[in-house]
mmCIF file of C-alpha atoms in Angstrom:
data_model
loop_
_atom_site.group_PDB
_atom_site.id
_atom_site.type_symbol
_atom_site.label_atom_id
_atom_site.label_comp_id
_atom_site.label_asym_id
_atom_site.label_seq_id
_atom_site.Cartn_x
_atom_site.Cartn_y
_atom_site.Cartn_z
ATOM 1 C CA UNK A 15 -27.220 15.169 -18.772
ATOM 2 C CA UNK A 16 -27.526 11.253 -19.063
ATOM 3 C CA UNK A 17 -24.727 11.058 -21.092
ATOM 4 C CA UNK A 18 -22.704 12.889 -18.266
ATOM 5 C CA UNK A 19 -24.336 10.800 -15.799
ATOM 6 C CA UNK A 20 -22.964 7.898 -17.458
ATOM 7 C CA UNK A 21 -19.567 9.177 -17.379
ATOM 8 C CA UNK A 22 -19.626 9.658 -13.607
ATOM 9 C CA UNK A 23 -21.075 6.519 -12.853
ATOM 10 C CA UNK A 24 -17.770 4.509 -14.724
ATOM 11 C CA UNK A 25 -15.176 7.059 -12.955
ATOM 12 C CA UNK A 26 -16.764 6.108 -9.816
ATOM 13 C CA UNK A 27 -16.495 2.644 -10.461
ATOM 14 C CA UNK A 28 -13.038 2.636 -11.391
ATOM 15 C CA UNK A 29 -12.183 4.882 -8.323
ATOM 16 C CA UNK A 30 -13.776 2.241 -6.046
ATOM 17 C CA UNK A 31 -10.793 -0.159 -6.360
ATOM 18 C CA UNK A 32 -8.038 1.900 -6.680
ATOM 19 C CA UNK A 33 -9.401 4.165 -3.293
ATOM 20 C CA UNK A 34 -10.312 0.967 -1.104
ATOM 21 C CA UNK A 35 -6.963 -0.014 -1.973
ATOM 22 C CA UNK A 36 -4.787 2.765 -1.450
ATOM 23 C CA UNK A 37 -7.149 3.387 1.751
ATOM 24 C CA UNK A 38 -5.540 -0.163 3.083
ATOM 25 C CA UNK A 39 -2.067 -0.142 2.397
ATOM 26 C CA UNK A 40 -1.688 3.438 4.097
ATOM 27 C CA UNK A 41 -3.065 1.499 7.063
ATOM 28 C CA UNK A 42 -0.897 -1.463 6.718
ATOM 29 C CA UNK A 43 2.178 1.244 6.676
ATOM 30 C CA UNK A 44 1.565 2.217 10.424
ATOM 31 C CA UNK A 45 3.803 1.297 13.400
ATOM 32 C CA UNK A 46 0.833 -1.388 14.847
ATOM 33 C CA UNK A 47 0.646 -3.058 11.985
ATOM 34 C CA UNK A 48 5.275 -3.380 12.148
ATOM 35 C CA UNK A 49 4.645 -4.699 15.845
ATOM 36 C CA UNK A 50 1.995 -7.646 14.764
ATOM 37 C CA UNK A 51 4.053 -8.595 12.009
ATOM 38 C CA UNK A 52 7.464 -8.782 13.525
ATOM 39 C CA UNK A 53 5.400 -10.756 16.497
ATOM 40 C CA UNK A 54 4.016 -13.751 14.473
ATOM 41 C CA UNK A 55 5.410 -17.336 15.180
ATOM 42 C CA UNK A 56 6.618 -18.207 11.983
ATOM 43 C CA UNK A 57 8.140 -14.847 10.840
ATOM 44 C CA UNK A 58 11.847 -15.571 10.003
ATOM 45 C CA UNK A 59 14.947 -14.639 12.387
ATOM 46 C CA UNK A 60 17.535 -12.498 11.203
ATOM 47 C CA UNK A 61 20.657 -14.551 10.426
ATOM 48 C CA UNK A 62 23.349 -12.021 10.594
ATOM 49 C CA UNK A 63 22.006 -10.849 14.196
ATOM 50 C CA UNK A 64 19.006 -8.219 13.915
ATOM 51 C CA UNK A 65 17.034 -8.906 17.411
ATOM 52 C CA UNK A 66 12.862 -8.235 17.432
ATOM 53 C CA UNK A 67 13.713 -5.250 19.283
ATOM 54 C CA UNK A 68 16.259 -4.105 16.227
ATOM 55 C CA UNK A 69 14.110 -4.862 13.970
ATOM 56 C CA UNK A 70 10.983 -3.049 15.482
ATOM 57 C CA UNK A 71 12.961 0.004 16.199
ATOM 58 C CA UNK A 72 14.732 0.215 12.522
ATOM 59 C CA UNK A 73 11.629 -0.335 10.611
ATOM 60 C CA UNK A 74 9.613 2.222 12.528
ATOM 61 C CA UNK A 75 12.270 4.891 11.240
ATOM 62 C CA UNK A 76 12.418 3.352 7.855
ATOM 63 C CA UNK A 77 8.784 4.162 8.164
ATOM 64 C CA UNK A 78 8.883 7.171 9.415
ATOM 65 C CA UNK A 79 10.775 8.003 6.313
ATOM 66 C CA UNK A 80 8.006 6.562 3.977
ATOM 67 C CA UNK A 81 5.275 8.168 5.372
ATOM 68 C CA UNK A 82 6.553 11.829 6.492
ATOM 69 C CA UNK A 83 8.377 14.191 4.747
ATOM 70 C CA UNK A 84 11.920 13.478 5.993
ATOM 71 C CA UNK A 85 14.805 14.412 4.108
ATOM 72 C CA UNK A 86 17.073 11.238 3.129
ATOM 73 C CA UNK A 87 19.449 12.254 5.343
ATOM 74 C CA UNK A 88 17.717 11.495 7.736
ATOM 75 C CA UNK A 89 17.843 8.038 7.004
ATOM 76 C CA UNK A 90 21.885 8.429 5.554
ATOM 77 C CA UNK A 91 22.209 9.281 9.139
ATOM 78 C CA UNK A 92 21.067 6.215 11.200
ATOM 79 C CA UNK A 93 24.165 4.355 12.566
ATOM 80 C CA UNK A 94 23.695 0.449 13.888
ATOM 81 C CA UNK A 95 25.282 -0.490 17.245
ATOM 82 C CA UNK A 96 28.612 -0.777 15.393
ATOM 83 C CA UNK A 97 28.612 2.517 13.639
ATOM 84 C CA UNK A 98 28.651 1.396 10.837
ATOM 85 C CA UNK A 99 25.658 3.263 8.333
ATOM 86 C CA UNK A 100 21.798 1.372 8.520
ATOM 87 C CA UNK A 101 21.795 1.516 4.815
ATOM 88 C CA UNK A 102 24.461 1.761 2.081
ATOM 89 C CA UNK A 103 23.651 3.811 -0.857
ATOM 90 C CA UNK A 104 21.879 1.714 -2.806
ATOM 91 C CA UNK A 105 19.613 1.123 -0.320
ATOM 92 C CA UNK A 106 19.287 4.665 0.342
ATOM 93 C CA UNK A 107 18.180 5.133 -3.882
ATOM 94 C CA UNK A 108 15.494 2.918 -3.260
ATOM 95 C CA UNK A 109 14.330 3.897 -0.162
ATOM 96 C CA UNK A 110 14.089 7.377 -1.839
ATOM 97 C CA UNK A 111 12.269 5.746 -4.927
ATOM 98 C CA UNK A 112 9.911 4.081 -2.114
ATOM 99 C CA UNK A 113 9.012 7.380 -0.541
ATOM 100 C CA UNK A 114 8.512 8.953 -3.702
ATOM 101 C CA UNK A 115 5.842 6.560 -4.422
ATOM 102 C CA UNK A 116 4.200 6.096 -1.686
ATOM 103 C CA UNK A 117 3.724 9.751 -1.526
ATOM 104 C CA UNK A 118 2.071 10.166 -4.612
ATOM 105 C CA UNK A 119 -0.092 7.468 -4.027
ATOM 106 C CA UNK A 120 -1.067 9.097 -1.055
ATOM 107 C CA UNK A 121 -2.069 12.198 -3.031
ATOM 108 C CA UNK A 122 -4.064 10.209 -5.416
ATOM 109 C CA UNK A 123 -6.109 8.770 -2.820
ATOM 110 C CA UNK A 124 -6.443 12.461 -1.436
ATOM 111 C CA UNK A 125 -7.876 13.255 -4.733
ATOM 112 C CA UNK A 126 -10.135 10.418 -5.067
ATOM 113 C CA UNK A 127 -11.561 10.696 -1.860
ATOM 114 C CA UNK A 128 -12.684 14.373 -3.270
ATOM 115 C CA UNK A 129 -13.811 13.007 -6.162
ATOM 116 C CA UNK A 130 -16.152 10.384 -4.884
ATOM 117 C CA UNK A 131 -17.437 12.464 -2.103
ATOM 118 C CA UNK A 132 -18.302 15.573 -5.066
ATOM 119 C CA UNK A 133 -19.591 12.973 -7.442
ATOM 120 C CA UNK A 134 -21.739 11.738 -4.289
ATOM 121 C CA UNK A 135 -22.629 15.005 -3.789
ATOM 122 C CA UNK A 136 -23.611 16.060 -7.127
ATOM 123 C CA UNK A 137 -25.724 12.883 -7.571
ATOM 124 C CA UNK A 138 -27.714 13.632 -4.214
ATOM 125 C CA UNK A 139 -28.220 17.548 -6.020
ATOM 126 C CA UNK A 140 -29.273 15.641 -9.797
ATOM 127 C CA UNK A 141 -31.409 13.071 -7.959
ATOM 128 C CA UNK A 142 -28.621 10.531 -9.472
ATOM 129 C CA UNK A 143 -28.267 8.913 -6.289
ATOM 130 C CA UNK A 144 -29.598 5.448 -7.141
ATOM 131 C CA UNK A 145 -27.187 5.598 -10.172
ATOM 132 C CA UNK A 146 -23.950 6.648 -7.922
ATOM 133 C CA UNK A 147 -24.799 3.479 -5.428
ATOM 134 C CA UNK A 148 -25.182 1.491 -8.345
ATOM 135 C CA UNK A 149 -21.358 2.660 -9.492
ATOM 136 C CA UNK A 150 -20.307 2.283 -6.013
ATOM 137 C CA UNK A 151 -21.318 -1.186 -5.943
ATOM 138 C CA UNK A 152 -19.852 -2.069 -9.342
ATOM 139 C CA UNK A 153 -17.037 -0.796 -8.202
ATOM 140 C CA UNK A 154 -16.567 -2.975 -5.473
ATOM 141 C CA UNK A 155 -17.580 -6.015 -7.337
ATOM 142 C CA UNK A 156 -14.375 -4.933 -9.751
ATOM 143 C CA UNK A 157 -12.390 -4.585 -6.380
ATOM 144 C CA UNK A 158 -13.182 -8.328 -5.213
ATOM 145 C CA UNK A 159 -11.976 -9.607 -9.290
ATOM 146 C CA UNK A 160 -8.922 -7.491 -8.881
ATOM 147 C CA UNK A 161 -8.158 -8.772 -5.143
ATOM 148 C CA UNK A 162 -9.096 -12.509 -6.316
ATOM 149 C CA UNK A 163 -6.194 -12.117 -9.474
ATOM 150 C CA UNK A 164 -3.567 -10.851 -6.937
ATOM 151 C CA UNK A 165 -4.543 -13.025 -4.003
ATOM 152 C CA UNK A 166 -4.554 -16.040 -6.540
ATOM 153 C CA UNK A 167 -0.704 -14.474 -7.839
ATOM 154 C CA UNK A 168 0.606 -14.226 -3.724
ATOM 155 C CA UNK A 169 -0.392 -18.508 -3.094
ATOM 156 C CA UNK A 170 0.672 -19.737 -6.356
ATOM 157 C CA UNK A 171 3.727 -17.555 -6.774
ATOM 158 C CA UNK A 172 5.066 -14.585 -5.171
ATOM 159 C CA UNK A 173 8.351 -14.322 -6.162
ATOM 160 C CA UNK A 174 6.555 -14.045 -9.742
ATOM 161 C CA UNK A 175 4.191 -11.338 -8.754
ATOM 162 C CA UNK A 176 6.632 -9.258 -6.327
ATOM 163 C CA UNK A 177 9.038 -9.277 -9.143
ATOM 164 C CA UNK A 178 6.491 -8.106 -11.672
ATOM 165 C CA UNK A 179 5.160 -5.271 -8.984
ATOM 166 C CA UNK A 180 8.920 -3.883 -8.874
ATOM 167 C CA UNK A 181 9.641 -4.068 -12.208
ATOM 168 C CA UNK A 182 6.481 -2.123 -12.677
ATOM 169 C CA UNK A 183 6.896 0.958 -10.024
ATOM 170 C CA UNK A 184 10.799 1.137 -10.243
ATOM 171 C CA UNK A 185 13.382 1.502 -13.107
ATOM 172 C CA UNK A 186 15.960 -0.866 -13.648
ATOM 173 C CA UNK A 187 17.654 -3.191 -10.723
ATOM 174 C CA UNK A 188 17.141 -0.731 -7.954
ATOM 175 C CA UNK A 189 14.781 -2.832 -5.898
ATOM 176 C CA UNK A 190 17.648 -5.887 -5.994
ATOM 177 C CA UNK A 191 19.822 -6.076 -2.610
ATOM 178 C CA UNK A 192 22.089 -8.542 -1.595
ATOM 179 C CA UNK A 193 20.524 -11.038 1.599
ATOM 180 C CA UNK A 194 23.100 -9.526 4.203
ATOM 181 C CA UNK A 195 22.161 -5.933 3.189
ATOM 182 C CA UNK A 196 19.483 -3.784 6.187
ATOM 183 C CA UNK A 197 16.511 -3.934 3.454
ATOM 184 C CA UNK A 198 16.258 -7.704 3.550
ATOM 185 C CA UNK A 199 17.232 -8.090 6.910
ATOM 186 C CA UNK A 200 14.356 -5.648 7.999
ATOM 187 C CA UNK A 201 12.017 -6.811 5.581
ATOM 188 C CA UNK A 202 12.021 -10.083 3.949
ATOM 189 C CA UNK A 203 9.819 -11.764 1.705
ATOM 190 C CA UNK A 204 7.945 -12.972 4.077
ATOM 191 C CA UNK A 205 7.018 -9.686 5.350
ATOM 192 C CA UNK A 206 5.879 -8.436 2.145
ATOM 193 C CA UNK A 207 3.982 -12.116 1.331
ATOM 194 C CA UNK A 208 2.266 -11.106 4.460
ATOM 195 C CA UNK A 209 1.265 -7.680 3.981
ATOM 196 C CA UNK A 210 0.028 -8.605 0.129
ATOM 197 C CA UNK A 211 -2.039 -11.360 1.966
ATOM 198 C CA UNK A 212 -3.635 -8.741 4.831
ATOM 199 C CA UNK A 213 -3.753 -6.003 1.157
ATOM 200 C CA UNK A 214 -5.685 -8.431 -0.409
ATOM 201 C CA UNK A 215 -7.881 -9.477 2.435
ATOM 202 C CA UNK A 216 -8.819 -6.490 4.059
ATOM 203 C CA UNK A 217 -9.850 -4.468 0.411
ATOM 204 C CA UNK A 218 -11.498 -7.570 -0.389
ATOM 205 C CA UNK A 219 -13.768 -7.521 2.699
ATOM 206 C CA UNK A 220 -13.976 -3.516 1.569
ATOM 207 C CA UNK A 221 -14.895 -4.811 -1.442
ATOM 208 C CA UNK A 222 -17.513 -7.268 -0.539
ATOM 209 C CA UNK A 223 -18.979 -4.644 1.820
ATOM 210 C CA UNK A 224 -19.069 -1.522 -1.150
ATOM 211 C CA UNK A 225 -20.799 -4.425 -3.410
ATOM 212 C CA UNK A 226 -23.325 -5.397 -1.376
ATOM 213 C CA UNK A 227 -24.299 -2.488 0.960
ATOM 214 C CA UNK A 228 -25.642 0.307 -1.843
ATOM 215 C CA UNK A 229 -27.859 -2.583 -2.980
ATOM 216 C CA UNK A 230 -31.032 -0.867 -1.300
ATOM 217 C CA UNK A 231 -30.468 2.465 -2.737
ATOM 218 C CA UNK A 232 -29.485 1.526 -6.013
ATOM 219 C CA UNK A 233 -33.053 0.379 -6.813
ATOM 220 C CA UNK A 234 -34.852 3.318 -5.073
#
C-alpha cells in the first residue's frame, strides 16, 4: 500500500500544474476577458481599418468557434462589411487546428479534475490525507518553477517562446499569416504577450496559494 501511496502522491503533483493551468487559460478564453483586453491603452490599432467594435465582435465568434462545438463553416461563413470572407483558408486550417486543441485540452482538464478529486477521495478513505496535501503542495511549488521559466521566456523574449509554443502544438507553417490577414489583425502579438503575462500570473498566484495552503494538513 505505501508503495501505491507513493505513486499517487507524484501523479498528484504533476497534475497540480498542468490542472491550475489549463483551469486559467479556459478562463482567459471567455468574452470578459476579449472586452478588457481590446480596452487597454496601449493595445495596438488595426492599420488596415478593424474598429474596437470590429474587433470585439469578430473575436467573440472566433471564440465562439474555439470553445463550442461549431462546425468550420461556421466560421467559412462570416462575411466583413465588404463581403468579402473573415478568413481565407489558411486561416480557416489553423483555426481548425486551434479548436482541435483547445478541445482536448479541455478534456484533459475534465479528467484531471476526476482524478485529483478520486485521489482526494481515496486518501481521506486510506487515512492518506496528510500525504495527498503534501502532493498538492508540491505540486504547486512545481507550478510557481514552471510559471517563473515561462514568465522569465514572455520579458526577455517572446517572439522566441511564441515561436517555440507553435512549433510545438502545430505541424509545419500553419500558424504563419501574413500582417494584413483577419488572424493578426484580430489578434496580434501583443494580445497573446498579454494573455501569456495574465497565464502566468494568475496560475502563479494558484500556485503560490496550492503551495502554501495544505501546509497545516500535511503535518497532521
Amino acid at each position: 500500500m505505501k508503495i501505491i501511496r507513493v505513486v499517487i502522491s507524484i501523479l498528484v503533483a504533476a497534475a497540480v500544474p498542468l490542472f491550475l493551468m489549463m483551469s486559467v487559460i479556459q478562463l482567459l478564453f471567455t468574452a470578459p476577458m476579449l472586452s478588457i483586453e481590446y480596452n487597454l491603452p496601449n493595445f495596438p490599432e488595426d492599420p488596415y481599418g478593424f474598429s474596437k467594435e470590429d474587433r470585439l465582435h469578430w473575436a467573440n465568434i472566433s471564440l465562439k468557434y474555439i470553445t463550442g462545438n461549431e462546425e468550420l463553416s461556421y466560421l467559412s461563413e462570416q462575411q466583413l462589411a465588404g463581403g468579402e470572407p473573415l478568413y481565407n483558408e489558411r486561416e480557416l486550417s489553423h483555426m481548425w487546428d486551434v479548436q482541435r486543441l483547445f478541445q482536448l485540452m479541455v478534456r484533459v482538464w475534465i479528467g484531471l479534475t476526476i482524478f485529483l478529486i478520486a485521489a482526494g477521495v481515496l486518501a481521506w478513505r486510506l487515512k492518506w490525507l496528510p500525504a495527498y496535501w503534501k502532493a498538492i503542495s508540491t505540486g504547486g511549488f512545481i507550478t510557481l518553477g514552471l510559471i517563473g521559466l515561462i514568465l522569465v521566456g514572455v520579458f526577455a523574449g517572446f517572439s522566441g517562446l511564441f515561436t517555440g509554443f507553435h512549433r510545438l502544438f502545430f505541424s509545419g507553417d500553419s500558424w504563419l499569416f501574413y500582417y494584413d490577414d483577419s488572424l493578426i489583425r484580430l489578434f496580434p502579438l501583443k494580445f497573446w504577450q498579454d494573455g501569456f503575462t495574465a497565464m502566468g500570473i494568475l496560475t502563479g498566484i494558484l500556485g503560490l496559494a496550492a503551495a502554501l495552503l495544505p501546509g497545516r494538513w500535511s503535518r497532521t
